[in-house]
Amino acid sequence: MTKYVITGGKPLYGTIDISGAKNAAVAIIPAALLVDGVCRIENIPQISDVTLILNILQDLGAEVRTVNRTTVDIDCSHVRNQPVPHQLARKIRASYYLIGALLSRFGSAQVPPPGGCDLGGRPIDQHIKGFTAMGADVDVRGGYIHATARDGRLKGSQVYLDIVSVGATMNIMLAATLADGLTIIENAAKEPHIVDLANFLNSMGADIMGAGTDVIKVRGVDRLAGGTYSIIPDQIEAGTYMAAVAAAGGQVRIHNIIPKHLECITAKLQEMGVSVVEDGDDLVVSRRGALSRANVKTMPYPGFPTDMQPQIAAVLCLAQGTSVLTEGVWDNRYRYVDEFRRLGAQIQVDGKVAVIEGVSQLTGAPVRACDLRAGAALVIAGLAAHGVTEIDSIYHIERGYEDIVRKLTGVGADIRVVITPDQEEAQANAG
Ligand code: EPZ
């Protein structure tokens, strides 16, 4: 069993480099399936979700060559249209992008229902609505989602999303890229990774306009050619380290970010008394005095991101006064609250609302990461807490944060990876 052991209470000083965006990478890598030729993708984060999606492509016959730590060449010329293996697809949410990508390229796809963090119900009806509008038959049989274009190739169509969905917006963009004619996606999501996917596809020859607004127009083309593309910096990784400085104190330069993508997080931290100063492609975050309470509601971009909700909760736990946190995207994103309570946090949850009474001090304790962002939030709480916090199930955290231990020790945090034999193994050895 691998744990993080954090001795908290030390302010953070130095610089943290931000990696490429996870939620852009896990869509852009499957998008390489549409490209005729070699795609060079730069600024890929080294995280387990990326390894998984690359493994899925390799299983389908893609050639993946590592150029350097953050760059891969992907050649999908010899990809076969075969069912995506269960054991890989179920470990990752982003496996749903294979439906749009394979449907676009081959006119059919067989993909198991996706996995990912447990945040309550995670339906994909809006993805299916889009594929169906473009002339696909979609059903679930034998543990697979089967999607087949009735005429062998999808047809451009108008799709109004009933709910603003990041995944559905990107999946329909993928499906529409090689479709016949114009697809218009209305009520589209506007997250930075949607713009990044559109920029990637356009740089390979697609015709996509309006990404970043709520109406995206995709004019289908016959083929995409190879090229080179660099993924944007990770908004949520940057926000997580900003929250860590807010909670633990100190001054850290968050290096290589797009300040615009972080405006909502910056504004909220400033409201709480944290100094955030923009300096080119960096933000300098510092906190010396007390934190003030704040209300936070998560919403689709450009609102406050749901993927920062647990991390901002960790900061609010240490703010003076009562804060109200409202989850506006997922049904059940407060599963981490019991773990926070072990550290001395005072949080009451009623449905989608959490009321947080700030405390002057958290105290280290053994805790468990229940999903990716909840795990990151426990790291933040542990950095601020007095004493030792041990976090297990850290594989959740490593799905989305490249080198988190190295990055934090680089700014003075006392965080170590400790490997202990798990109980069963220990008992077997003892026997
Ligand atoms: C993406 O998930 C991200 N995952 C999530 O990040 C993120 O929390 C979420 O977008 C919102 O920003 C990836 O990019 C791989 P949605 P996704 O479709 O696409 C409902 C992280 O920590 N909905 O935008 O699955 C849904 O239930 C992860 O990095 C439908 O009802 O999210 C939710 O309430 C966790 N029907 C809302 O829409 C659908 O067909 C938004 O979901 C699709 C979604």
XYZ file of N, CA and C and ligand atoms in Angstrom, residues 22-23 26 93-94 96-97 117 119 121-127 163-168 170 191 193 306-307 329-330 333 372-373, ligand 1:
140
model
N -4.947 17.695 -17.895
C -5.455 16.318 -17.974
C -6.694 16.220 -18.865
N -7.687 17.069 -18.601
C -8.962 16.875 -19.291
C -8.910 17.308 -20.756
N -6.817 13.913 -22.289
C -7.582 12.664 -22.431
C -8.639 12.743 -23.543
N -12.954 7.771 -17.225
C -14.145 8.417 -17.765
C -13.986 8.719 -19.260
N -12.779 9.192 -19.593
C -12.553 9.718 -20.945
C -12.637 8.640 -22.019
N -15.131 7.447 -22.982
C -16.318 7.745 -23.807
C -15.950 8.509 -25.080
N -14.778 9.185 -25.106
C -14.393 9.899 -26.338
C -14.085 8.938 -27.482
N -14.312 8.950 -11.618
C -14.646 9.236 -10.218
C -16.136 9.028 -9.967
N -19.150 10.432 -8.638
C -19.653 11.754 -8.226
C -21.182 11.763 -8.235
N -24.723 10.082 -10.130
C -25.065 9.603 -11.473
C -24.230 10.314 -12.532
N -23.705 9.560 -13.500
C -22.948 10.191 -14.580
C -23.472 9.678 -15.926
N -24.711 10.084 -16.291
C -25.291 9.576 -17.536
C -24.556 10.128 -18.766
N -24.712 9.444 -19.911
C -24.145 9.982 -21.158
C -25.246 10.139 -22.222
N -26.470 10.401 -21.736
C -27.593 10.525 -22.668
C -27.406 11.664 -23.679
N -26.719 12.735 -23.276
C -26.543 13.870 -24.204
C -25.548 13.529 -25.315
N -24.557 12.684 -24.998
C -23.633 12.212 -26.035
C -24.453 11.424 -27.076
N -28.415 19.894 -21.259
C -27.637 20.233 -20.070
C -26.235 20.565 -20.572
N -25.589 21.535 -19.947
C -24.248 21.910 -20.413
C -23.285 20.796 -20.010
N -22.800 20.067 -20.984
C -21.938 18.910 -20.691
C -20.618 19.031 -21.452
N -19.524 18.964 -20.677
C -18.184 19.020 -21.263
C -17.980 17.814 -22.181
N -18.259 16.621 -21.623
C -18.002 15.394 -22.375
C -18.848 15.321 -23.633
N -20.147 15.662 -23.537
C -21.011 15.572 -24.716
C -20.561 16.573 -25.776
N -17.551 17.714 -26.363
C -16.324 17.276 -27.042
C -16.586 16.029 -27.892
N -15.549 25.190 -21.508
C -14.306 25.001 -20.749
C -13.072 25.174 -21.640
N -10.605 23.309 -22.082
C -10.208 22.097 -22.821
C -11.073 21.872 -24.058
N -16.272 22.924 -10.708
C -16.583 21.836 -9.766
C -15.323 21.045 -9.417
N -14.370 20.977 -10.347
C -13.155 20.195 -10.065
C -12.233 20.900 -9.068
N -22.895 21.233 -10.158
C -22.722 20.365 -11.335
C -23.062 18.905 -11.012
N -22.460 18.360 -9.944
C -22.619 16.930 -9.662
C -23.604 16.696 -8.512
N -20.872 15.215 -4.651
C -19.434 15.481 -4.639
C -18.962 15.868 -3.237
N -10.245 11.699 -7.161
C -9.086 12.515 -7.550
C -9.014 13.870 -6.830
N -10.058 14.685 -6.983
C -9.983 16.049 -6.421
C -10.139 16.026 -4.893
C -15.853 16.350 -17.257
O -16.684 15.253 -16.916
C -14.571 16.177 -16.468
N -13.966 14.899 -16.848
C -14.858 16.215 -14.979
O -13.604 16.219 -14.318
C -15.596 17.512 -14.623
O -16.012 17.468 -13.282
C -16.806 17.723 -15.521
O -16.442 17.605 -16.922
C -17.468 19.076 -15.326
O -16.541 20.090 -15.574
C -13.253 14.813 -17.968
O -13.069 15.772 -18.709
C -12.663 13.479 -18.278
P -20.209 16.733 -17.834
P -17.987 14.947 -17.756
O -20.700 15.902 -18.970
O -17.728 15.289 -19.182
C -24.729 15.824 -16.491
C -11.979 15.602 -12.751
O -11.919 15.656 -11.506
N -24.810 15.036 -17.738
O -19.829 18.141 -18.093
O -18.387 13.540 -17.462
C -23.809 15.180 -15.460
O -24.472 14.200 -14.714
C -13.249 15.134 -13.443
O -11.018 15.872 -13.503
C -25.997 14.493 -18.126
O -27.010 14.598 -17.432
O -18.998 15.974 -17.131
C -23.368 16.392 -14.656
O -24.349 16.683 -13.710
C -14.288 14.684 -12.475
N -26.028 13.802 -19.308
C -23.340 17.527 -15.685
O -24.136 17.074 -16.778
C -24.933 13.660 -20.102
O -25.035 13.033 -21.156
C -21.959 17.865 -16.236
O -21.312 16.685 -16.690
C -23.720 14.239 -19.699
C -23.675 14.933 -18.502
